[in-house]
PDB file of C-alpha atoms in Angstrom:
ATOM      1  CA  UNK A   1       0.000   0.000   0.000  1.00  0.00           C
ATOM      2  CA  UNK A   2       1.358   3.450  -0.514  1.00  0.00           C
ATOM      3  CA  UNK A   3       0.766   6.160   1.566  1.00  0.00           C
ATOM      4  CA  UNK A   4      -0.801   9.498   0.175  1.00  0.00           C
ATOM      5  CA  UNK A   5       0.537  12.770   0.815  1.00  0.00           C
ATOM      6  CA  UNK A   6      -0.522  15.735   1.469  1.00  0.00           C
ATOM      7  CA  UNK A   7       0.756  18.700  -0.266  1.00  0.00           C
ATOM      8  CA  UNK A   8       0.116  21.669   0.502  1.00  0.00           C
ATOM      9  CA  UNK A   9       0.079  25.093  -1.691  1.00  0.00           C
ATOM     10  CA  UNK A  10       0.527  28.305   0.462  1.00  0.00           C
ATOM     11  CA  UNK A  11      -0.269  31.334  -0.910  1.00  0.00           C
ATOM     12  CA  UNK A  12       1.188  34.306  -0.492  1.00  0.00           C
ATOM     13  CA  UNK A  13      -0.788  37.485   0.153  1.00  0.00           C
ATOM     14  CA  UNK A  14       0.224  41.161   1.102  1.00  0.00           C
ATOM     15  CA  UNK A  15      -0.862  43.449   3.275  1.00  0.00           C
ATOM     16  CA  UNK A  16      -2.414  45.219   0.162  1.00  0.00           C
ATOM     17  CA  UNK A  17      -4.352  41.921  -0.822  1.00  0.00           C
ATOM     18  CA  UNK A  18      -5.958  41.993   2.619  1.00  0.00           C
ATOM     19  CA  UNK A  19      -7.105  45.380   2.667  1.00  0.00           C
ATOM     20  CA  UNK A  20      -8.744  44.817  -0.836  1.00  0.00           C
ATOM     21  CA  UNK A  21     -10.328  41.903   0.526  1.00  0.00           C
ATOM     22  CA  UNK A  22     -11.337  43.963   3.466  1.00  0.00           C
ATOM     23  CA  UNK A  23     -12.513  46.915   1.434  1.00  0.00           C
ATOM     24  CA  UNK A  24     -14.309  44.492  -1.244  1.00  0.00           C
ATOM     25  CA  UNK A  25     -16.479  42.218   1.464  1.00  0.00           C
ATOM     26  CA  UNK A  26     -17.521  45.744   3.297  1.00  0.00           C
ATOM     27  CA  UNK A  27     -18.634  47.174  -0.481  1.00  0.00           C
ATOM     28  CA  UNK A  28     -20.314  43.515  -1.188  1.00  0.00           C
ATOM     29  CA  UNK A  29     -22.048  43.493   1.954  1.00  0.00           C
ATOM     30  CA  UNK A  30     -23.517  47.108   0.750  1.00  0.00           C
ATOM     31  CA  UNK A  31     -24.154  46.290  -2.519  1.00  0.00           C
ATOM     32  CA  UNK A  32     -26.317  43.175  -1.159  1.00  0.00           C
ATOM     33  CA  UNK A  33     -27.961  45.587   1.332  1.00  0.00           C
ATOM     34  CA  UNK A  34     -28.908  47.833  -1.494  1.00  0.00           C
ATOM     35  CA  UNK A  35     -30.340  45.368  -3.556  1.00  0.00           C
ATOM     36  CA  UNK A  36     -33.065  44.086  -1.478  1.00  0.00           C
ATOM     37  CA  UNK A  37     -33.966  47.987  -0.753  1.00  0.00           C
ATOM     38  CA  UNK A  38     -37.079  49.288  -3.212  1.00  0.00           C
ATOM     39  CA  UNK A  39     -36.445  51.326  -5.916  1.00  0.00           C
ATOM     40  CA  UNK A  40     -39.065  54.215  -7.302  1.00  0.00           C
ATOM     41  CA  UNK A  41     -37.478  53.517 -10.593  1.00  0.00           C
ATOM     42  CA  UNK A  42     -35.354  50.342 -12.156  1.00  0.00           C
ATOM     43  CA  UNK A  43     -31.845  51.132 -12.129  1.00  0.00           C
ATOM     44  CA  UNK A  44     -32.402  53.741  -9.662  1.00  0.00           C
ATOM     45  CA  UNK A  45     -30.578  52.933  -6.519  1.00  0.00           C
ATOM     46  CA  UNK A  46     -28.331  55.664  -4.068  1.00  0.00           C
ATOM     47  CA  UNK A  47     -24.722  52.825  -5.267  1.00  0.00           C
ATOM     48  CA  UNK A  48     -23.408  52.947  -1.262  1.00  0.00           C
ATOM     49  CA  UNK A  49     -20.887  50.812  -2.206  1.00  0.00           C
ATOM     50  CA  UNK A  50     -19.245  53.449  -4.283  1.00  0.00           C
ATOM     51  CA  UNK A  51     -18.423  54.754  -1.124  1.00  0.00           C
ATOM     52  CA  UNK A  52     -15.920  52.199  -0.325  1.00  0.00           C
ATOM     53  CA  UNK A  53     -14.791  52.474  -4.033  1.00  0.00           C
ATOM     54  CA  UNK A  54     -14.087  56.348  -3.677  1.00  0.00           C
ATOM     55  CA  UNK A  55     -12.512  55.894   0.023  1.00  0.00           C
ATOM     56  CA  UNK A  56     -10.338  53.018  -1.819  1.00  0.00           C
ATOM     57  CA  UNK A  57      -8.996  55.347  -3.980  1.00  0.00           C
ATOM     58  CA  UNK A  58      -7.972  58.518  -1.616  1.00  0.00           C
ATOM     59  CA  UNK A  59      -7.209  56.174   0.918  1.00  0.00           C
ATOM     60  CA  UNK A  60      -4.900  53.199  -0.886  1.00  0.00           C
ATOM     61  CA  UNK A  61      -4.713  53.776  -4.714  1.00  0.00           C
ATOM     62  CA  UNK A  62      -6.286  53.446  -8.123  1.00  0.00           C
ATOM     63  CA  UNK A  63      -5.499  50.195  -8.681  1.00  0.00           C
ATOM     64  CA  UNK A  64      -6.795  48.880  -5.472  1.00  0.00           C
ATOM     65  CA  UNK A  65     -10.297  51.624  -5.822  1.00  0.00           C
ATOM     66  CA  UNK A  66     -10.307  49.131  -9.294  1.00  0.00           C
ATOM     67  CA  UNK A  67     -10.048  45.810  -7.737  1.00  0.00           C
ATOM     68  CA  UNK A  68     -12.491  46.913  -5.219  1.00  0.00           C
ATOM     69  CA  UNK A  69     -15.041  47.743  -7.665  1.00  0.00           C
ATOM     70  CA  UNK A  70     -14.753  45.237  -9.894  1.00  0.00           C
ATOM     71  CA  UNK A  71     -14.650  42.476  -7.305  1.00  0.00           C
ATOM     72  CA  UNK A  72     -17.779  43.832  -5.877  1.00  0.00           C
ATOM     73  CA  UNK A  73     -19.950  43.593  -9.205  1.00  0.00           C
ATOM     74  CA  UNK A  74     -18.658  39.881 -10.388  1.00  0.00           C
ATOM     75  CA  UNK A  75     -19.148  38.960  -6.788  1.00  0.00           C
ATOM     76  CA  UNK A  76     -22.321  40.702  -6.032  1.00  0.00           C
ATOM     77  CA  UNK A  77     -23.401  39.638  -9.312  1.00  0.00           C
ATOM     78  CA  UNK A  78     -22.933  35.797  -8.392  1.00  0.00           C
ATOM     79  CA  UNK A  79     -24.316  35.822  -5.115  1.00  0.00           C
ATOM     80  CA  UNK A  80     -27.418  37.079  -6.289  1.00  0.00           C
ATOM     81  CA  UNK A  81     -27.690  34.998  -9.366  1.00  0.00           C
ATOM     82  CA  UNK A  82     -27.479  37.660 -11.893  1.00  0.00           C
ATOM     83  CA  UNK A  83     -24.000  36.774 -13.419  1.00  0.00           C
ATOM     84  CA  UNK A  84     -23.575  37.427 -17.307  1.00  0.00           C
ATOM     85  CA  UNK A  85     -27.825  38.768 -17.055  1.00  0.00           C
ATOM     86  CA  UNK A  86     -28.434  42.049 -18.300  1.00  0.00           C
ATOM     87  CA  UNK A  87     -28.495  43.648 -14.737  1.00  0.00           C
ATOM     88  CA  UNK A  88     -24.634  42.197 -14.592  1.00  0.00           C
ATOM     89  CA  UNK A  89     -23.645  43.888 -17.581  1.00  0.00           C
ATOM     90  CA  UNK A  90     -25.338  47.187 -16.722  1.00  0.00           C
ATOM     91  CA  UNK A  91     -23.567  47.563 -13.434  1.00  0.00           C
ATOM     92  CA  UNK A  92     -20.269  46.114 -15.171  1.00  0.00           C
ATOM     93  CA  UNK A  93     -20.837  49.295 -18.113  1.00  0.00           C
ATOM     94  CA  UNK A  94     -21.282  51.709 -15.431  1.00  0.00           C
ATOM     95  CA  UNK A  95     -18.354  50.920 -13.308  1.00  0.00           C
ATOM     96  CA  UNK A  96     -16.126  50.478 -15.576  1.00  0.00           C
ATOM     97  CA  UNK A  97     -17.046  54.394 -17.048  1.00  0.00           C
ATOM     98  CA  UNK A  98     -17.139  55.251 -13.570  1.00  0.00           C
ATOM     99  CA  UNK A  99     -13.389  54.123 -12.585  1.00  0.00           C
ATOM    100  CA  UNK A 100     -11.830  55.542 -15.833  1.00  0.00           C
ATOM    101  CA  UNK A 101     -13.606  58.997 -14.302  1.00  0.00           C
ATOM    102  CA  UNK A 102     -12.142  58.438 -11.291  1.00  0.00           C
ATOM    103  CA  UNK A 103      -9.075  57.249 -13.194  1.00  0.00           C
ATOM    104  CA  UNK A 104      -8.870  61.011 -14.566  1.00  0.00           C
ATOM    105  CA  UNK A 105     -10.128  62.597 -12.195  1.00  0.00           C
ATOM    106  CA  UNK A 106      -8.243  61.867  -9.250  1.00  0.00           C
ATOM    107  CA  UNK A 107      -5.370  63.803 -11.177  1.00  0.00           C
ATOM    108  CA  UNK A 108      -6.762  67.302 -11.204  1.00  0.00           C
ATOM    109  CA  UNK A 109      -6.317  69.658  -8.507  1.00  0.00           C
ATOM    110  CA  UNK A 110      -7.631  68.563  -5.678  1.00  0.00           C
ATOM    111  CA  UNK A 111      -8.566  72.099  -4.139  1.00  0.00           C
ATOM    112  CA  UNK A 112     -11.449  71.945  -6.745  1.00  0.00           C
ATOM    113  CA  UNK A 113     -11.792  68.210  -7.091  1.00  0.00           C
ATOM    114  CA  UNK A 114     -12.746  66.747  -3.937  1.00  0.00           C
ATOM    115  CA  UNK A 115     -14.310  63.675  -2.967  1.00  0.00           C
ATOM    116  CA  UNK A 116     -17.683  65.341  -3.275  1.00  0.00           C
ATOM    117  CA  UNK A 117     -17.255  66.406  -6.634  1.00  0.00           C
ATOM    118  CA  UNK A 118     -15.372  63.337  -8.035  1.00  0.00           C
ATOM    119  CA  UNK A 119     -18.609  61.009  -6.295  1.00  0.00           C
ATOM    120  CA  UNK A 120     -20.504  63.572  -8.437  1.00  0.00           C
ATOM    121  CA  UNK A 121     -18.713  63.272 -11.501  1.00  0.00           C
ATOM    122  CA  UNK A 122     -18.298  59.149 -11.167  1.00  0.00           C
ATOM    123  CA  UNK A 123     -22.632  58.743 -10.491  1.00  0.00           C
ATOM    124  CA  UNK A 124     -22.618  60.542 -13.687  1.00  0.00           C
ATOM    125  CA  UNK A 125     -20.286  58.805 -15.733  1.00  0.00           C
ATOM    126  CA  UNK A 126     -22.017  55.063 -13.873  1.00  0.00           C
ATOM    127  CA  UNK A 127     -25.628  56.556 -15.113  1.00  0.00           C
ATOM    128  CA  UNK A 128     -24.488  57.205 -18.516  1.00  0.00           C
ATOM    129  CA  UNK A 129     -22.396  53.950 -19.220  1.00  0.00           C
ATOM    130  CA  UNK A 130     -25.491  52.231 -18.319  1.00  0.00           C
ATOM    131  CA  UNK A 131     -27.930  54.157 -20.391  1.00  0.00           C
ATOM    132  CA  UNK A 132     -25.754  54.211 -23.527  1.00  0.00           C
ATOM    133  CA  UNK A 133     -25.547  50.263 -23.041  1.00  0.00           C
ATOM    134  CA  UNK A 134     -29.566  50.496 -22.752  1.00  0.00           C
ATOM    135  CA  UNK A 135     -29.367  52.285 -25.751  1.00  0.00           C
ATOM    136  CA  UNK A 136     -27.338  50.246 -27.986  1.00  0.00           C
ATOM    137  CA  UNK A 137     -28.836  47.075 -26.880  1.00  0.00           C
ATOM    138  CA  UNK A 138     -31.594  46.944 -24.714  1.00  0.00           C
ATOM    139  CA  UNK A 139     -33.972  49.504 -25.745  1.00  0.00           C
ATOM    140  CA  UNK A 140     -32.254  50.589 -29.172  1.00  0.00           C
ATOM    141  CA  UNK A 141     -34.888  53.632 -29.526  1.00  0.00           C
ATOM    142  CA  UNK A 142     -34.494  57.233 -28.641  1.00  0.00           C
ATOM    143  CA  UNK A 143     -37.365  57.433 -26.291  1.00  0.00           C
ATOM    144  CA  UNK A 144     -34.804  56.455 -23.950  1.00  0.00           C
ATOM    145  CA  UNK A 145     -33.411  59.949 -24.087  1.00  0.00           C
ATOM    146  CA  UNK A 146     -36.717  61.194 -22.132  1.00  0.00           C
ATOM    147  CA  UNK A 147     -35.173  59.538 -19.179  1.00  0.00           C
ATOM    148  CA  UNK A 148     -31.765  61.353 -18.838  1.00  0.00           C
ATOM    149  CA  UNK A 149     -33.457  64.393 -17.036  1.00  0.00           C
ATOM    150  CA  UNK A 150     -34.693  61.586 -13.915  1.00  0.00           C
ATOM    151  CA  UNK A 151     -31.393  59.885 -14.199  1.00  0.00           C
ATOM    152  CA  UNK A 152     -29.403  62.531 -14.221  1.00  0.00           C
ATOM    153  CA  UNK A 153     -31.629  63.930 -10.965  1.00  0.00           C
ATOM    154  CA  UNK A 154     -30.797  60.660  -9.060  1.00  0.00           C
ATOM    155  CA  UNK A 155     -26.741  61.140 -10.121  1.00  0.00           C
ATOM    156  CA  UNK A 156     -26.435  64.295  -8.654  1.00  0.00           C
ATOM    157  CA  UNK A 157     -28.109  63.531  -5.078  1.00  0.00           C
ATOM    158  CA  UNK A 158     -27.007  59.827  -4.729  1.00  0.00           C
ATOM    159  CA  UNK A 159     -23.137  61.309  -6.158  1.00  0.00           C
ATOM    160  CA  UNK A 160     -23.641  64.409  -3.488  1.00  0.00           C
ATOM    161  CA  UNK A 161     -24.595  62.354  -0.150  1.00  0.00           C
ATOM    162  CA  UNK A 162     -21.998  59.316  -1.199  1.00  0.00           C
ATOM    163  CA  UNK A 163     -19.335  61.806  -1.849  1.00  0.00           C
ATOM    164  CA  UNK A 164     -20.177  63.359   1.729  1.00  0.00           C
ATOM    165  CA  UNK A 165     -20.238  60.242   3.306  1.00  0.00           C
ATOM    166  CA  UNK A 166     -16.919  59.360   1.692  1.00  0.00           C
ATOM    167  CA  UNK A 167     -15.447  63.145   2.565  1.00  0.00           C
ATOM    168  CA  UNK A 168     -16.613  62.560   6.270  1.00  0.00           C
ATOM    169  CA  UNK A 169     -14.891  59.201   6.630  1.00  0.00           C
ATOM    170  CA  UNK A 170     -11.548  60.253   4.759  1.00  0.00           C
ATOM    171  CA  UNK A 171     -11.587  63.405   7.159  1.00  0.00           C
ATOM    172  CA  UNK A 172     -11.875  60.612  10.331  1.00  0.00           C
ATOM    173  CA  UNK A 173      -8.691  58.613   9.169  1.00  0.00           C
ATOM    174  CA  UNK A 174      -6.887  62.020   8.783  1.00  0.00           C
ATOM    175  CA  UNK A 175      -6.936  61.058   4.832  1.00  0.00           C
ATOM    176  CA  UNK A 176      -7.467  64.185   3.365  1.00  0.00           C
TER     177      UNK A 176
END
């Protein structure tokens, strides 16, 4: 008879995988919070767990603001069945427009462009990479247009109180 071994693979994190890890539960655990929350209109909701992405970013760094985000929608997306579904793809569209504004924004002068303003700028830039993908292959018809007024309405106080939020929390660590 031979005898099995065991072999074991350790992995080797950092201190930088942890806190994404950290960062990315706390923003799943939001998004999954949000989600069961009703909505006056679909695609509608106030995106708390941007607040964790925008914290990631003045906080840590880009890339780990990214990893957050993007974590957060494949896992949120699995947990709640909705991987590769058009609700998946939506959030996917938006966050990806939203991080390349962040991306960008995060370089200009920061006397102007706070975290208010950049939550401001990123809710825009999420709302509009999910209507243009509504757009071009949901609802391919320009009634859709109509709705950019309500959207846009829902950016601008959802960005506002998540970019407070996100200002209030930085100012606790002593991050900004």
């Amino acid at each position: 008879r031979k005898l099995m071994t065991r072999s074991i693979i350790k992995i080797k994190t950092t201190l930088l995988d942890h806190q994404i890890a950290q960062l990315s539960a706390i923003a799943i655990g939001l998004s999954l919070i949000e989600s069961v929350l009703p909505s006056p209109m679909p695609g509608v909701k106030p995106g708390i767990a941007n607040i964790i992405t925008l914290y990631a970013l003045y906080r840590f760094s880009f890339k780990t603001a990214m990893w957050v985000s993007i974590i957060r929608v494949f896992a949120t997306s699995l947990i709640l069945g909705q991987f590769l579904s058009p609700t998946f793809m939506l959030s996917l569209t938006g966050s990806i427009l939203s991080l390349l504004t962040l991306y960008f924004g995060i370089k200009l002068p920061s006397k102007i462009f706070s975290p208010l303003s950049l939550s401001i700028l990123s809710s825009f830039a999420h709302i509009a990479g999910q209507l243009i993908l509504v757009r071009l292959w949901l609802i391919p018809h320009a009634s859709i247009y109509y709705l950019i007024p309500i959207y846009s309405a829902a950016a601008l106080l959802f960005g506002f109180i998540n970019g407070w939020i996100t200002y209030r929390l930085l100012k606790q660590h002593n991050s900004i």
